[in-house]
N, CA, C and O atoms as CSV, one atom per row, in Angstrom:
chain,resi,resn,atom,element,x,y,z
A,1,MET,N,N,12.101,-1.912,18.731
A,1,MET,CA,C,13.834,-1.444,19.482
A,1,MET,C,C,13.400,-0.183,19.335
A,1,MET,O,O,12.801,0.388,18.423
A,2,PRO,N,N,14.026,0.345,20.967
A,2,PRO,CA,C,13.215,2.044,21.653
A,2,PRO,C,C,14.072,2.833,20.718
A,2,PRO,O,O,15.291,2.724,20.591
A,3,ASP,N,N,13.043,3.873,19.901
A,3,ASP,CA,C,13.546,4.937,19.437
A,3,ASP,C,C,14.291,4.443,18.041
A,3,ASP,O,O,15.229,5.084,17.569
A,4,GLY,N,N,13.902,3.535,17.583
A,4,GLY,CA,C,13.917,2.756,16.292
A,4,GLY,C,C,13.068,3.707,15.200
A,4,GLY,O,O,12.190,4.520,15.488
A,5,GLN,N,N,13.626,3.345,13.735
A,5,GLN,CA,C,12.622,3.850,12.598
A,5,GLN,C,C,12.055,2.764,11.616
A,5,GLN,O,O,12.449,1.610,11.446
A,6,VAL,N,N,11.088,3.401,11.052
A,6,VAL,CA,C,10.431,1.963,10.007
A,6,VAL,C,C,10.038,2.899,8.972
A,6,VAL,O,O,9.433,3.961,9.119
A,7,LEU,N,N,10.422,2.416,8.009
A,7,LEU,CA,C,10.119,2.721,6.630
A,7,LEU,C,C,9.075,2.451,6.124
A,7,LEU,O,O,9.282,1.258,5.907
A,8,LEU,N,N,7.792,2.693,5.650
A,8,LEU,CA,C,6.259,2.346,5.753
A,8,LEU,C,C,6.094,3.114,3.940
A,8,LEU,O,O,6.048,4.254,3.478
A,9,ALA,N,N,6.057,1.897,3.465
A,9,ALA,CA,C,5.475,2.302,1.770
A,9,ALA,C,C,4.041,1.479,1.485
A,9,ALA,O,O,3.674,0.381,1.905
A,10,PHE,N,N,3.598,2.122,0.899
A,10,PHE,CA,C,2.271,1.704,0.652
A,10,PHE,C,C,1.459,2.552,-0.655
A,10,PHE,O,O,1.487,3.772,-0.816
A,11,GLN,N,N,0.775,1.597,-1.481
A,11,GLN,CA,C,0.265,2.001,-2.247
A,11,GLN,C,C,-1.183,2.310,-2.404
A,11,GLN,O,O,-1.821,1.271,-2.237
A,12,SER,N,N,-1.951,3.318,-2.656
A,12,SER,CA,C,-2.822,3.947,-1.583
A,12,SER,C,C,-4.380,3.391,-2.961
A,12,SER,O,O,-4.309,2.944,-4.106
A,13,GLY,N,N,-5.286,3.646,-2.284
A,13,GLY,CA,C,-6.257,3.630,-3.534
A,13,GLY,C,C,-7.375,3.344,-2.647
A,13,GLY,O,O,-7.087,3.000,-1.501
A,14,THR,N,N,-9.263,3.471,-3.157
A,14,THR,CA,C,-10.046,3.468,-2.691
A,14,THR,C,C,-11.399,2.308,-3.324
A,14,THR,O,O,-12.617,2.240,-3.161
A,15,GLU,N,N,-10.592,1.692,-3.930
A,15,GLU,CA,C,-11.268,0.488,-4.506
A,15,GLU,C,C,-12.129,-0.342,-3.820
A,15,GLU,O,O,-11.451,-0.872,-2.940
A,16,PRO,N,N,-13.575,-0.839,-3.745
A,16,PRO,CA,C,-13.888,-1.477,-2.784
A,16,PRO,C,C,-13.713,-3.024,-3.093
A,16,PRO,O,O,-13.607,-3.462,-4.239
A,17,GLY,N,N,-13.692,-3.826,-1.912
A,17,GLY,CA,C,-13.422,-5.167,-2.131
A,17,GLY,C,C,-11.873,-5.165,-2.090
A,17,GLY,O,O,-11.109,-4.202,-2.019
A,18,HIS,N,N,-11.547,-6.777,-2.169
A,18,HIS,CA,C,-9.881,-6.904,-1.857
A,18,HIS,C,C,-9.755,-7.590,-2.875
A,18,HIS,O,O,-10.344,-8.670,-2.919
A,19,PRO,N,N,-8.976,-7.167,-3.943
A,19,PRO,CA,C,-8.634,-7.917,-5.251
A,19,PRO,C,C,-7.476,-8.956,-4.701
A,19,PRO,O,O,-6.594,-8.660,-3.895
A,20,HIS,N,N,-7.695,-10.331,-5.364
A,20,HIS,CA,C,-6.898,-11.010,-5.129
A,20,HIS,C,C,-6.174,-11.802,-6.535
A,20,HIS,O,O,-6.775,-12.298,-7.488
A,21,MET,N,N,-4.886,-11.739,-6.332
A,21,MET,CA,C,-3.884,-12.072,-7.691
A,21,MET,C,C,-3.116,-13.528,-7.026
A,21,MET,O,O,-2.411,-13.675,-6.028
A,22,SER,N,N,-3.735,-14.748,-8.337
A,22,SER,CA,C,-3.307,-16.069,-8.083
A,22,SER,C,C,-2.126,-15.961,-8.923
A,22,SER,O,O,-1.174,-16.482,-8.342
A,23,GLU,N,N,-1.696,-15.322,-10.469
A,23,GLU,CA,C,-0.644,-15.772,-10.990
A,23,GLU,C,C,-0.123,-14.449,-11.089
A,23,GLU,O,O,-0.679,-13.400,-11.415
A,24,ARG,N,N,1.246,-14.738,-10.690
A,24,ARG,CA,C,1.956,-13.318,-11.269
A,24,ARG,C,C,3.539,-13.883,-12.006
A,24,ARG,O,O,4.222,-14.668,-11.349
A,25,PHE,N,N,4.016,-13.417,-13.376
A,25,PHE,CA,C,5.240,-13.622,-13.564
A,25,PHE,C,C,5.330,-14.998,-13.865
A,25,PHE,O,O,6.276,-15.650,-13.423
A,26,GLY,N,N,4.187,-15.676,-14.783
A,26,GLY,CA,C,4.250,-17.277,-14.674
A,26,GLY,C,C,4.371,-17.924,-13.607
A,26,GLY,O,O,4.377,-19.155,-13.577
A,27,HIS,N,N,4.526,-16.902,-12.211
A,27,HIS,CA,C,4.266,-18.016,-11.130
A,27,HIS,C,C,3.055,-18.086,-9.970
A,27,HIS,O,O,2.582,-16.993,-9.660
A,28,GLU,N,N,2.627,-19.024,-9.443
A,28,GLU,CA,C,1.425,-19.330,-8.960
A,28,GLU,C,C,1.582,-18.483,-7.557
A,28,GLU,O,O,2.486,-18.947,-6.863
A,29,ILE,N,N,0.918,-17.362,-6.985
A,29,ILE,CA,C,0.963,-16.864,-5.492
A,29,ILE,C,C,-0.445,-16.543,-5.420
A,29,ILE,O,O,-1.387,-16.512,-6.211
A,30,GLY,N,N,-0.222,-16.274,-3.963
A,30,GLY,CA,C,-1.846,-15.979,-3.238
A,30,GLY,C,C,-1.432,-14.480,-2.438
A,30,GLY,O,O,-0.729,-14.224,-1.461
A,31,LEU,N,N,-2.378,-13.514,-3.536
A,31,LEU,CA,C,-2.358,-12.286,-3.095
A,31,LEU,C,C,-3.387,-11.767,-2.649
A,31,LEU,O,O,-4.448,-12.109,-3.171
A,32,ASP,N,N,-3.402,-11.035,-1.832
A,32,ASP,CA,C,-5.172,-10.025,-1.745
A,32,ASP,C,C,-4.423,-8.680,-1.649
A,32,ASP,O,O,-3.272,-8.495,-1.255
A,33,TYR,N,N,-5.194,-7.911,-2.031
A,33,TYR,CA,C,-4.985,-6.560,-1.965
A,33,TYR,C,C,-6.262,-5.591,-0.881
A,33,TYR,O,O,-7.462,-5.708,-1.132
A,34,CYS,N,N,-5.762,-4.678,0.292
A,34,CYS,CA,C,-6.288,-4.121,0.907
A,34,CYS,C,C,-5.678,-2.588,0.625
A,34,CYS,O,O,-4.539,-2.151,0.796
A,35,TRP,N,N,-6.917,-1.935,0.115
A,35,TRP,CA,C,-6.377,-0.818,-0.668
A,35,TRP,C,C,-6.410,0.186,1.070
A,35,TRP,O,O,-6.751,-0.246,2.171
A,36,ARG,N,N,-6.077,1.133,0.818
A,36,ARG,CA,C,-5.852,2.242,2.191
A,36,ARG,C,C,-5.816,3.525,1.886
A,36,ARG,O,O,-5.237,3.456,0.802
A,37,THR,N,N,-6.069,4.920,2.108
A,37,THR,CA,C,-6.076,6.285,1.728
A,37,THR,C,C,-4.923,6.792,2.749
A,37,THR,O,O,-4.752,6.128,3.772
A,38,PRO,N,N,-4.205,7.822,2.540
A,38,PRO,CA,C,-3.220,8.131,2.983
A,38,PRO,C,C,-3.474,8.393,4.302
A,38,PRO,O,O,-2.635,8.036,5.129
A,39,GLU,N,N,-4.846,9.155,4.789
A,39,GLU,CA,C,-5.810,9.290,5.581
A,39,GLU,C,C,-5.538,8.429,6.586
A,39,GLU,O,O,-5.184,8.745,7.722
A,40,GLN,N,N,-5.772,6.918,5.996
A,40,GLN,CA,C,-6.116,6.139,6.926
A,40,GLN,C,C,-4.928,5.380,7.547
A,40,GLN,O,O,-4.857,4.528,8.432
A,41,ILE,N,N,-3.851,6.110,6.619
A,41,ILE,CA,C,-2.346,5.015,7.222
A,41,ILE,C,C,-2.145,5.806,8.113
A,41,ILE,O,O,-1.515,5.285,9.033
A,42,THR,N,N,-2.572,7.589,8.383
A,42,THR,CA,C,-1.886,8.232,9.013
A,42,THR,C,C,-2.905,7.957,10.725
A,42,THR,O,O,-2.601,8.314,11.864
A,43,THR,N,N,-3.960,7.304,10.290
A,43,THR,CA,C,-4.669,7.056,11.455
A,43,THR,C,C,-4.271,5.901,12.305
A,43,THR,O,O,-4.304,5.794,13.531
A,44,LEU,N,N,-3.783,4.828,11.139
A,44,LEU,CA,C,-3.140,3.636,11.994
A,44,LEU,C,C,-1.660,3.604,12.139
A,44,LEU,O,O,-1.161,2.518,12.433
A,45,ARG,N,N,-1.034,4.437,12.006
A,45,ARG,CA,C,0.729,5.108,12.035
A,45,ARG,C,C,0.396,5.720,13.747
A,45,ARG,O,O,1.082,5.336,14.694
A,46,ALA,N,N,-0.566,6.547,13.877
A,46,ALA,CA,C,-0.484,7.396,14.963
A,46,ALA,C,C,-0.895,6.220,16.352
A,46,ALA,O,O,-0.485,6.195,17.512
A,47,GLY,N,N,-1.786,5.407,15.676
A,47,GLY,CA,C,-2.526,4.159,16.759
A,47,GLY,C,C,-1.203,3.859,17.216
A,47,GLY,O,O,-0.946,4.074,18.401
A,48,ALA,N,N,-0.354,3.411,16.480
A,48,ALA,CA,C,0.805,2.674,17.169
A,48,ALA,C,C,1.674,3.282,17.494
A,48,ALA,O,O,2.761,2.761,17.745
A,49,GLY,N,N,1.454,4.539,17.583
A,49,GLY,CA,C,2.277,5.657,18.335
A,49,GLY,C,C,3.797,5.454,17.150
A,49,GLY,O,O,4.801,4.867,17.552
A,50,LEU,N,N,3.734,5.892,16.081
A,50,LEU,CA,C,4.805,6.064,15.410
A,50,LEU,C,C,4.415,7.377,14.882
A,50,LEU,O,O,3.345,7.728,14.385
A,51,GLU,N,N,5.898,8.272,15.164
A,51,GLU,CA,C,5.584,9.201,14.630
A,51,GLU,C,C,6.153,9.630,13.504
A,51,GLU,O,O,7.153,8.981,13.197
A,52,PRO,N,N,5.749,10.844,12.492
A,52,PRO,CA,C,6.713,10.680,11.055
A,52,PRO,C,C,7.993,11.525,11.138
A,52,PRO,O,O,7.985,12.483,11.911
A,53,VAL,N,N,9.026,11.276,10.457
A,53,VAL,CA,C,10.194,11.853,10.581
A,53,VAL,C,C,10.108,12.665,8.978
A,53,VAL,O,O,10.525,13.808,8.795
A,54,ALA,N,N,9.511,11.842,7.964
A,54,ALA,CA,C,9.214,12.284,6.591
A,54,ALA,C,C,8.189,11.940,5.515
A,54,ALA,O,O,7.962,10.736,5.394
A,55,THR,N,N,7.652,12.614,4.865
A,55,THR,CA,C,6.370,12.126,4.169
A,55,THR,C,C,6.829,12.340,2.485
A,55,THR,O,O,7.177,13.425,2.018
A,56,VAL,N,N,6.770,11.473,1.963
A,56,VAL,CA,C,6.759,11.507,0.477
A,56,VAL,C,C,5.597,11.251,-0.192
A,56,VAL,O,O,5.010,10.240,0.194
A,57,VAL,N,N,5.061,11.902,-1.132
A,57,VAL,CA,C,4.132,11.832,-1.875
A,57,VAL,C,C,4.297,12.292,-3.448
A,57,VAL,O,O,4.697,13.395,-3.820
A,58,PRO,N,N,3.939,11.312,-4.193
A,58,PRO,CA,C,3.981,11.099,-5.401
A,58,PRO,C,C,3.232,12.596,-6.096
A,58,PRO,O,O,2.109,13.059,-5.898
A,59,CYS,N,N,4.283,13.064,-6.908
A,59,CYS,CA,C,3.300,14.194,-8.097
A,59,CYS,C,C,2.356,14.059,-8.687
A,59,CYS,O,O,1.280,14.656,-8.665
A,60,ARG,N,N,2.837,13.002,-9.426
A,60,ARG,CA,C,1.323,12.434,-10.183
A,60,ARG,C,C,0.893,11.167,-10.141
A,60,ARG,O,O,1.701,10.251,-9.987
A,61,PRO,N,N,-0.194,10.983,-10.249
A,61,PRO,CA,C,-1.070,9.514,-9.704
A,61,PRO,C,C,-0.514,8.719,-11.260
A,61,PRO,O,O,-0.503,9.256,-12.368
A,62,ARG,N,N,-0.158,7.561,-10.981
A,62,ARG,CA,C,0.105,6.368,-11.771
A,62,ARG,C,C,-1.026,5.411,-11.949
A,62,ARG,O,O,-1.565,4.897,-10.969
A,63,PRO,N,N,-1.398,5.159,-13.169
A,63,PRO,CA,C,-2.703,4.183,-13.694
A,63,PRO,C,C,-2.117,3.061,-12.851
A,63,PRO,O,O,-0.995,2.886,-12.377
A,64,ARG,N,N,-3.216,2.375,-12.821
A,64,ARG,CA,C,-3.580,1.246,-11.789
A,64,ARG,C,C,-3.079,-0.120,-12.697
A,64,ARG,O,O,-3.370,-0.087,-13.892
A,65,ARG,N,N,-2.535,-1.002,-12.322
A,65,ARG,CA,C,-2.758,-2.130,-13.649
A,65,ARG,C,C,-2.615,-3.467,-12.680
A,65,ARG,O,O,-1.495,-3.770,-12.267
A,66,HIS,N,N,-3.768,-4.255,-12.330
A,66,HIS,CA,C,-3.792,-5.646,-11.709
A,66,HIS,C,C,-5.018,-6.268,-12.507
A,66,HIS,O,O,-5.688,-5.737,-13.393
A,67,SER,N,N,-5.094,-7.129,-12.132
A,67,SER,CA,C,-5.769,-8.051,-12.469
A,67,SER,C,C,-6.449,-8.823,-11.103
A,67,SER,O,O,-5.833,-8.929,-10.042
A,68,ALA,N,N,-7.796,-9.328,-11.319
A,68,ALA,CA,C,-8.599,-9.940,-10.163
A,68,ALA,C,C,-8.521,-11.683,-10.398
A,68,ALA,O,O,-9.085,-12.438,-9.607
């Protein structure tokens, strides 16, 4: 859609590899994580021609909780 907007939210990280989750809340799932840094997302966004309207950065990091 020309002149439309997109809301992009992501969890950042630099962990190596692609952690996989096969169960969540008692349900079988297939979920792979691909961690990206804010700088990588900025590069990818710019490459897609998306211009930022606003940027929100958390004031303090939260501990990661995931199982591989």
